[in-house]
Structure formats: structure tokens, C-alpha cells
Amino acid sequence: MSKIALWEPHIESFVHSYSRDFFWICPNFIDDQQVQTLLQKAQTFEEDGEFKLGEIGKGNLKQEVPEIRSDKIRWIEEFSSPYGLLAKNIFDGLLTVARNELYLPGKRFECHFAKYDKGSQYKLHTDRHLNKPGRLLTCVVYLSECTGSSGNLVLFDSEINPIFIRPFPGKLVVFDSALEHKVTVSAEDRWSLTGWVRDDLHSGIRL
């Protein structure tokens, strides 16, 4: 599979929407089988105790603050297995399209699985830190459904208008990492694959 095969049907829509709004939503970016490939691996990682509570802050100041962020994550570091190849095709494809079509200075990607247990949330924040602004684009692929306002991603656009995005399996959203956003309290288990296009080369930096 070409690194941009998943993206080829969507390039025009993505470039048009992102250039105008700084975000893009695709309701069915991956199919049910691909969702299951990712979800089953994420659930296996959780069963094996490999998820850890997400942290806030940067560098040595990172800390767990559950009242602000209470999701659990598992970083993906191998990309040769079926789930790893799929993750690579999603994020390396985005990296290529961002460089070729948006002329962004992306150099690499990073990604992790995320799970929000019932009652979990992530309060208002931005993915691009002022002191280490390496993240250019944020990309979320949803692997489960949330009902109503539960577990919604709420983006605030350039005019501070809220955009509510309800998780549904296969849905993908890309947005400028500088946009403020939050995840509302989830009423059910909420699974996703989340990644970033970055403009630095050091794979040890995750800010």
C-alpha cells in the first residue's frame, strides 16, 4: 500500500477544509475491519497492563493531574505488524500530504492509543506548547462510539466558536495543534488512536 493510499480519496476535501478552517472531519476514513484491527490491539495492550495515565506539562515537569486529564495512553513504537502498518499509513500519509499540499515543515509523526474510562475527561488545552512548539497537526481516529454529548471533542476555531465532534468508529479529525480543545466527560469507554505531525526530528521529544 502506498503511504498516501488511505488519503488519496480525501486530499482535495482535506486541503480545502483545512486551508479555510484549520480543521477537517472525515466521518468514515477507515472501514470496520481496520477499526477492529486497531481496537483489538488497544484492548490487548490494556489487558496486559500497558496503558498509563496521561500527563500534563512538559519535560521534567510532566505530572499526572487526573482532575484535568484522566485518559490513559499507550505509545506506539513499532510499525511492522498489521496494526502498526495501519497506524503508519494513517499518520505518515498525513505527514506526506501536509508537506506536499499544505507546505508545512513536517518531519515526523508520533502516535498513541487513548482510552477514556467512564467519567474521564480532558479539560481545555492546546497541543502546541509555547516553549516546545513541535506539534503542527493533531489527528484523532475514533475506534468506538459515544452517545449524545458524552466524550465529545470540542474544538474552538480561530474565532473561538465551539465545534462539537462526537466519536464514531472510523471517523477521523485533523486540526491545527495550536487550536484550543477539550474532551467532555465520557459516559462510556472511549477508544481512539491519536497522533501528531511534528516539525522536529528528535523522536525522544513528545511535546
Coordinates of C-alpha atoms in Angstrom, one line a residue, residues 38-178:
L38 CA -6.7 -1.1 15.9
L39 CA -9.3 -1.6 18.6
Q40 CA -8.4 -5.2 19.4
K41 CA -4.7 -4.3 19.7
A42 CA -5.5 -1.4 22.0
Q43 CA -7.7 -3.6 24.2
T44 CA -4.9 -6.3 24.3
F45 CA -2.5 -3.6 25.5
E46 CA -4.9 -2.6 28.2
E47 CA -5.4 -6.2 29.3
D48 CA -1.6 -6.6 29.5
G49 CA -1.4 -3.5 31.8
E50 CA 0.5 -1.4 29.2
F51 CA -1.7 1.7 29.4
K52 CA -0.7 4.5 31.8
L53 CA -2.4 7.7 32.9
G54 CA -1.9 10.6 30.6
E55 CA 0.3 13.5 31.9
I56 CA 0.3 17.3 31.5
G57 CA 3.2 19.7 31.4
K58 CA 6.5 19.3 29.6
G59 CA 9.9 17.7 30.1
N60 CA 10.8 17.0 33.7
L61 CA 7.7 18.9 34.8
K62 CA 5.3 16.3 33.4
Q63 CA 2.8 15.1 36.0
E64 CA -0.4 13.2 36.4
V65 CA -3.3 15.5 37.3
P66 CA -6.5 13.4 36.9
E67 CA -8.8 16.3 37.7
I68 CA -7.5 18.0 34.4
R69 CA -6.6 14.9 32.3
S70 CA -7.8 11.4 33.2
D71 CA -7.4 9.4 30.0
K72 CA -4.9 6.5 29.7
I73 CA -2.5 6.1 26.8
R74 CA -0.1 3.6 25.2
W75 CA 2.5 4.9 22.8
I76 CA 3.0 3.0 19.5
E77 CA 6.7 2.4 18.7
E78 CA 6.7 -0.5 16.2
F79 CA 5.1 -0.2 12.8
S80 CA 5.7 -3.6 11.1
S81 CA 2.7 -5.5 12.5
P82 CA -0.8 -5.2 10.9
Y83 CA -2.0 -2.6 13.4
G84 CA 1.4 -0.8 13.3
L85 CA 1.4 -0.6 9.5
L86 CA -2.2 0.8 9.5
A87 CA -1.2 3.4 12.1
K88 CA 1.8 4.3 10.0
N89 CA -0.2 4.6 6.8
I90 CA -2.6 7.0 8.6
F91 CA 0.0 9.3 10.1
D92 CA 2.8 9.0 7.6
G93 CA 0.2 9.6 4.9
L94 CA -0.9 12.8 6.7
L95 CA 2.7 13.9 7.1
T96 CA 3.2 13.5 3.3
V97 CA 0.0 15.3 2.4
A98 CA 0.8 18.1 4.9
R99 CA 4.2 18.6 3.3
N100 CA 3.2 18.3 -0.3
E101 CA -0.2 20.1 -0.2
L102 CA -0.1 22.5 2.8
Y103 CA 3.6 23.1 2.6
L104 CA 4.0 22.5 6.3
P105 CA 7.5 21.7 7.6
G106 CA 6.6 18.3 9.0
K107 CA 9.5 16.0 9.6
R108 CA 8.0 13.0 11.6
F109 CA 4.9 11.7 13.3
E110 CA 4.2 10.2 16.7
C111 CA 1.0 8.4 17.9
H112 CA -0.6 6.5 20.8
F113 CA -3.8 4.7 21.7
A114 CA -6.0 6.5 24.1
K115 CA -8.8 5.3 26.4
Y116 CA -11.2 7.4 28.4
D117 CA -12.9 5.3 31.0
K118 CA -16.4 6.2 32.2
G119 CA -16.1 9.6 33.9
S120 CA -12.9 10.6 32.3
Q121 CA -12.2 13.9 30.6
Y122 CA -9.5 16.3 29.3
K123 CA -10.1 19.9 30.2
L124 CA -9.3 22.8 27.8
H125 CA -5.8 22.8 26.5
T126 CA -3.6 23.1 23.3
D127 CA -1.2 20.5 21.9
R128 CA 1.4 23.1 20.8
H129 CA 3.5 24.2 23.8
L130 CA 4.9 27.7 23.7
N131 CA 8.4 26.6 24.7
K132 CA 8.5 23.5 22.6
P133 CA 6.1 24.1 19.7
G134 CA 7.0 20.9 17.7
R135 CA 3.4 19.7 17.0
L136 CA 1.9 21.1 13.9
L137 CA -1.2 18.9 13.3
T138 CA -3.2 16.8 15.6
C139 CA -5.1 13.8 14.2
V140 CA -7.6 11.6 16.0
V141 CA -9.1 8.3 14.7
Y142 CA -12.1 7.1 16.7
L143 CA -12.4 3.4 17.5
S144 CA -15.7 3.5 19.5
E145 CA -18.9 5.4 19.7
C146 CA -20.0 7.9 22.3
T147 CA -23.7 8.9 22.8
G148 CA -25.0 12.4 23.0
S149 CA -22.6 14.9 24.4
S150 CA -20.6 12.2 26.2
G151 CA -16.9 12.1 25.3
N152 CA -17.2 14.8 22.6
L153 CA -14.1 16.5 21.3
V154 CA -14.8 20.2 21.4
L155 CA -12.6 22.4 19.2
F156 CA -12.5 26.1 19.4
D157 CA -11.9 27.6 16.0
S158 CA -9.9 30.8 15.2
E159 CA -13.0 32.9 16.2
I160 CA -13.4 30.9 19.5
N161 CA -16.6 29.2 18.2
P162 CA -17.0 25.7 19.6
I163 CA -17.2 22.7 17.2
F164 CA -18.6 19.6 18.8
I165 CA -17.3 16.3 17.4
R166 CA -19.0 13.1 18.5
P167 CA -16.8 9.9 18.4
F168 CA -17.9 7.2 16.0
P169 CA -15.8 4.3 14.8
G170 CA -13.8 5.1 11.7
K171 CA -14.2 8.9 12.0
L172 CA -11.1 11.0 11.7
V173 CA -10.4 14.6 12.6
V174 CA -7.4 16.7 11.9
F175 CA -6.8 20.1 13.3
D176 CA -4.1 22.7 13.9
S177 CA -2.3 21.7 17.1
A178 CA -2.5 25.4 18.3

